[in-house]
Amino acid sequence: PERVADKLAIHFLRSRNGGGDIAELRVLPGRPPCAIIAFEAPEVAQRILRVKNHTLSIGGKKYPLEVTAHVAEPSPDEVAGSRRLLP
């Protein structure tokens, strides 16, 4: 998982892949393999999503990546701390 995380970070940092600065990268256990990558800037995430074919190279092998947007559910703290303004 560490090596995969490093390779993913390198891939998604590269501007030629639409990448940019990464705020957080987590490789999740289980099958199929999955990772969550949070970028410093929302526009970087949008560029990554627009690139049609991402391929990760590890040890001479190439692995196609499926890239999708992840929408996080708000935590109870975020919901409790929010306020709605009424007209």
mmCIF file with all atom_site columns, C-alpha atoms in Angstrom:
data_model
loop_
_atom_site.group_PDB
_atom_site.id
_atom_site.type_symbol
_atom_site.label_atom_id
_atom_site.label_alt_id
_atom_site.label_comp_id
_atom_site.label_asym_id
_atom_site.label_entity_id
_atom_site.label_seq_id
_atom_site.pdbx_PDB_ins_code
_atom_site.Cartn_x
_atom_site.Cartn_y
_atom_site.Cartn_z
_atom_site.occupancy
_atom_site.B_iso_or_equiv
_atom_site.pdbx_formal_charge
_atom_site.auth_seq_id
_atom_site.auth_comp_id
_atom_site.auth_asym_id
_atom_site.auth_atom_id
_atom_site.pdbx_PDB_model_num
ATOM 1  C CA . PRO A 1 1  ? 0.000   0.000  0.000   1.00 0.00 ? 1  PRO A CA 1
ATOM 2  C CA . GLU A 1 2  ? 2.845   2.446  0.744   1.00 0.00 ? 2  GLU A CA 1
ATOM 3  C CA . ARG A 1 3  ? 4.403   1.955  -2.677  1.00 0.00 ? 3  ARG A CA 1
ATOM 4  C CA . VAL A 1 4  ? 1.022   2.349  -4.361  1.00 0.00 ? 4  VAL A CA 1
ATOM 5  C CA . ALA A 1 5  ? 0.374   5.536  -2.376  1.00 0.00 ? 5  ALA A CA 1
ATOM 6  C CA . ASP A 1 6  ? 3.748   6.927  -3.466  1.00 0.00 ? 6  ASP A CA 1
ATOM 7  C CA . LYS A 1 7  ? 3.069   6.075  -7.118  1.00 0.00 ? 7  LYS A CA 1
ATOM 8  C CA . LEU A 1 8  ? -0.419  7.603  -6.952  1.00 0.00 ? 8  LEU A CA 1
ATOM 9  C CA . ALA A 1 9  ? 0.985   10.771 -5.376  1.00 0.00 ? 9  ALA A CA 1
ATOM 10 C CA . ILE A 1 10 ? 3.600   11.101 -8.116  1.00 0.00 ? 10 ILE A CA 1
ATOM 11 C CA . HIS A 1 11 ? 0.999   10.532 -10.844 1.00 0.00 ? 11 HIS A CA 1
ATOM 12 C CA . PHE A 1 12 ? -1.498  13.037 -9.456  1.00 0.00 ? 12 PHE A CA 1
ATOM 13 C CA . LEU A 1 13 ? 1.118   15.682 -8.652  1.00 0.00 ? 13 LEU A CA 1
ATOM 14 C CA . ARG A 1 14 ? 2.231   15.866 -12.312 1.00 0.00 ? 14 ARG A CA 1
ATOM 15 C CA . SER A 1 15 ? 0.770   18.732 -14.291 1.00 0.00 ? 15 SER A CA 1
ATOM 16 C CA . ARG A 1 16 ? 0.731   16.646 -17.490 1.00 0.00 ? 16 ARG A CA 1
ATOM 17 C CA . ASN A 1 17 ? -1.862  14.433 -15.756 1.00 0.00 ? 17 ASN A CA 1
ATOM 18 C CA . GLY A 1 18 ? -3.897  17.476 -14.690 1.00 0.00 ? 18 GLY A CA 1
ATOM 19 C CA . GLY A 1 19 ? -2.522  17.202 -11.167 1.00 0.00 ? 19 GLY A CA 1
ATOM 20 C CA . GLY A 1 20 ? -1.388  19.555 -8.465  1.00 0.00 ? 20 GLY A CA 1
ATOM 21 C CA . ASP A 1 21 ? -0.737  19.780 -4.748  1.00 0.00 ? 21 ASP A CA 1
ATOM 22 C CA . ILE A 1 22 ? -2.284  16.975 -2.696  1.00 0.00 ? 22 ILE A CA 1
ATOM 23 C CA . ALA A 1 23 ? -3.768  17.695 0.742   1.00 0.00 ? 23 ALA A CA 1
ATOM 24 C CA . GLU A 1 24 ? -4.357  14.039 1.661   1.00 0.00 ? 24 GLU A CA 1
ATOM 25 C CA . LEU A 1 25 ? -4.022  10.620 0.065   1.00 0.00 ? 25 LEU A CA 1
ATOM 26 C CA . ARG A 1 26 ? -5.379  7.430  1.638   1.00 0.00 ? 26 ARG A CA 1
ATOM 27 C CA . VAL A 1 27 ? -5.222  3.946  0.152   1.00 0.00 ? 27 VAL A CA 1
ATOM 28 C CA . LEU A 1 28 ? -8.204  2.012  1.474   1.00 0.00 ? 28 LEU A CA 1
ATOM 29 C CA . PRO A 1 29 ? -8.042  -1.710 2.263   1.00 0.00 ? 29 PRO A CA 1
ATOM 30 C CA . GLY A 1 30 ? -10.206 -4.185 0.404   1.00 0.00 ? 30 GLY A CA 1
ATOM 31 C CA . ARG A 1 31 ? -11.140 -5.245 -3.067  1.00 0.00 ? 31 ARG A CA 1
ATOM 32 C CA . PRO A 1 32 ? -11.294 -3.630 -5.503  1.00 0.00 ? 32 PRO A CA 1
ATOM 33 C CA . PRO A 1 33 ? -8.318  -1.447 -4.562  1.00 0.00 ? 33 PRO A CA 1
ATOM 34 C CA . CYS A 1 34 ? -9.371  2.129  -3.865  1.00 0.00 ? 34 CYS A CA 1
ATOM 35 C CA . ALA A 1 35 ? -7.795  5.414  -2.810  1.00 0.00 ? 35 ALA A CA 1
ATOM 36 C CA . ILE A 1 36 ? -9.157  8.787  -1.790  1.00 0.00 ? 36 ILE A CA 1
ATOM 37 C CA . ILE A 1 37 ? -7.144  11.815 -2.845  1.00 0.00 ? 37 ILE A CA 1
ATOM 38 C CA . ALA A 1 38 ? -7.943  15.328 -1.640  1.00 0.00 ? 38 ALA A CA 1
ATOM 39 C CA . PHE A 1 39 ? -6.331  18.169 -3.553  1.00 0.00 ? 39 PHE A CA 1
ATOM 40 C CA . GLU A 1 40 ? -5.338  21.552 -2.143  1.00 0.00 ? 40 GLU A CA 1
ATOM 41 C CA . ALA A 1 41 ? -7.370  23.359 -4.826  1.00 0.00 ? 41 ALA A CA 1
ATOM 42 C CA . PRO A 1 42 ? -10.798 22.337 -6.175  1.00 0.00 ? 42 PRO A CA 1
ATOM 43 C CA . GLU A 1 43 ? -9.762  23.251 -9.727  1.00 0.00 ? 43 GLU A CA 1
ATOM 44 C CA . VAL A 1 44 ? -7.072  20.539 -9.613  1.00 0.00 ? 44 VAL A CA 1
ATOM 45 C CA . ALA A 1 45 ? -9.702  17.927 -8.773  1.00 0.00 ? 45 ALA A CA 1
ATOM 46 C CA . GLN A 1 46 ? -11.813 19.172 -11.695 1.00 0.00 ? 46 GLN A CA 1
ATOM 47 C CA . ARG A 1 47 ? -8.842  18.891 -14.087 1.00 0.00 ? 47 ARG A CA 1
ATOM 48 C CA . ILE A 1 48 ? -8.134  15.348 -12.858 1.00 0.00 ? 48 ILE A CA 1
ATOM 49 C CA . LEU A 1 49 ? -11.749 14.371 -13.495 1.00 0.00 ? 49 LEU A CA 1
ATOM 50 C CA . ARG A 1 50 ? -11.627 15.791 -17.048 1.00 0.00 ? 50 ARG A CA 1
ATOM 51 C CA . VAL A 1 51 ? -8.652  13.600 -18.053 1.00 0.00 ? 51 VAL A CA 1
ATOM 52 C CA . LYS A 1 52 ? -10.217 10.517 -19.627 1.00 0.00 ? 52 LYS A CA 1
ATOM 53 C CA . ASN A 1 53 ? -7.455  7.926  -19.217 1.00 0.00 ? 53 ASN A CA 1
ATOM 54 C CA . HIS A 1 54 ? -5.252  7.708  -16.150 1.00 0.00 ? 54 HIS A CA 1
ATOM 55 C CA . THR A 1 55 ? -2.712  4.861  -16.113 1.00 0.00 ? 55 THR A CA 1
ATOM 56 C CA . LEU A 1 56 ? -0.465  4.036  -13.173 1.00 0.00 ? 56 LEU A CA 1
ATOM 57 C CA . SER A 1 57 ? 2.903   2.393  -13.900 1.00 0.00 ? 57 SER A CA 1
ATOM 58 C CA . ILE A 1 58 ? 4.389   0.176  -11.187 1.00 0.00 ? 58 ILE A CA 1
ATOM 59 C CA . GLY A 1 59 ? 7.326   -2.147 -11.795 1.00 0.00 ? 59 GLY A CA 1
ATOM 60 C CA . GLY A 1 60 ? 6.968   -2.046 -15.562 1.00 0.00 ? 60 GLY A CA 1
ATOM 61 C CA . LYS A 1 61 ? 3.256   -2.920 -15.420 1.00 0.00 ? 61 LYS A CA 1
ATOM 62 C CA . LYS A 1 62 ? 0.512   -0.504 -16.341 1.00 0.00 ? 62 LYS A CA 1
ATOM 63 C CA . TYR A 1 63 ? -2.741  -0.273 -14.419 1.00 0.00 ? 63 TYR A CA 1
ATOM 64 C CA . PRO A 1 64 ? -5.728  1.716  -15.709 1.00 0.00 ? 64 PRO A CA 1
ATOM 65 C CA . LEU A 1 65 ? -7.285  3.934  -13.051 1.00 0.00 ? 65 LEU A CA 1
ATOM 66 C CA . GLU A 1 66 ? -10.957 4.755  -12.720 1.00 0.00 ? 66 GLU A CA 1
ATOM 67 C CA . VAL A 1 67 ? -11.249 8.312  -11.391 1.00 0.00 ? 67 VAL A CA 1
ATOM 68 C CA . THR A 1 68 ? -14.527 9.513  -9.885  1.00 0.00 ? 68 THR A CA 1
ATOM 69 C CA . ALA A 1 69 ? -15.579 12.383 -7.666  1.00 0.00 ? 69 ALA A CA 1
ATOM 70 C CA . HIS A 1 70 ? -16.114 11.549 -4.003  1.00 0.00 ? 70 HIS A CA 1
ATOM 71 C CA . VAL A 1 71 ? -18.713 13.560 -2.158  1.00 0.00 ? 71 VAL A CA 1
ATOM 72 C CA . ALA A 1 72 ? -18.194 13.335 1.578   1.00 0.00 ? 72 ALA A CA 1
ATOM 73 C CA . GLU A 1 73 ? -21.139 13.270 3.924   1.00 0.00 ? 73 GLU A CA 1
ATOM 74 C CA . PRO A 1 74 ? -20.999 16.160 6.396   1.00 0.00 ? 74 PRO A CA 1
ATOM 75 C CA . SER A 1 75 ? -19.906 15.140 9.861   1.00 0.00 ? 75 SER A CA 1
ATOM 76 C CA . PRO A 1 76 ? -22.332 15.676 12.768  1.00 0.00 ? 76 PRO A CA 1
ATOM 77 C CA . ASP A 1 77 ? -20.086 18.541 13.942  1.00 0.00 ? 77 ASP A CA 1
ATOM 78 C CA . GLU A 1 78 ? -20.412 20.291 10.576  1.00 0.00 ? 78 GLU A CA 1
ATOM 79 C CA . VAL A 1 79 ? -24.196 19.887 10.570  1.00 0.00 ? 79 VAL A CA 1
ATOM 80 C CA . ALA A 1 80 ? -24.545 21.039 14.191  1.00 0.00 ? 80 ALA A CA 1
ATOM 81 C CA . GLY A 1 81 ? -22.329 24.054 13.517  1.00 0.00 ? 81 GLY A CA 1
ATOM 82 C CA . SER A 1 82 ? -24.171 25.221 10.411  1.00 0.00 ? 82 SER A CA 1
ATOM 83 C CA . ARG A 1 83 ? -26.934 27.794 10.474  1.00 0.00 ? 83 ARG A CA 1
ATOM 84 C CA . ARG A 1 84 ? -29.644 28.486 8.013   1.00 0.00 ? 84 ARG A CA 1
ATOM 85 C CA . LEU A 1 85 ? -30.585 32.077 7.403   1.00 0.00 ? 85 LEU A CA 1
ATOM 86 C CA . LEU A 1 86 ? -34.284 32.631 7.005   1.00 0.00 ? 86 LEU A CA 1
ATOM 87 C CA . PRO A 1 87 ? -35.675 35.495 4.917   1.00 0.00 ? 87 PRO A CA 1
#
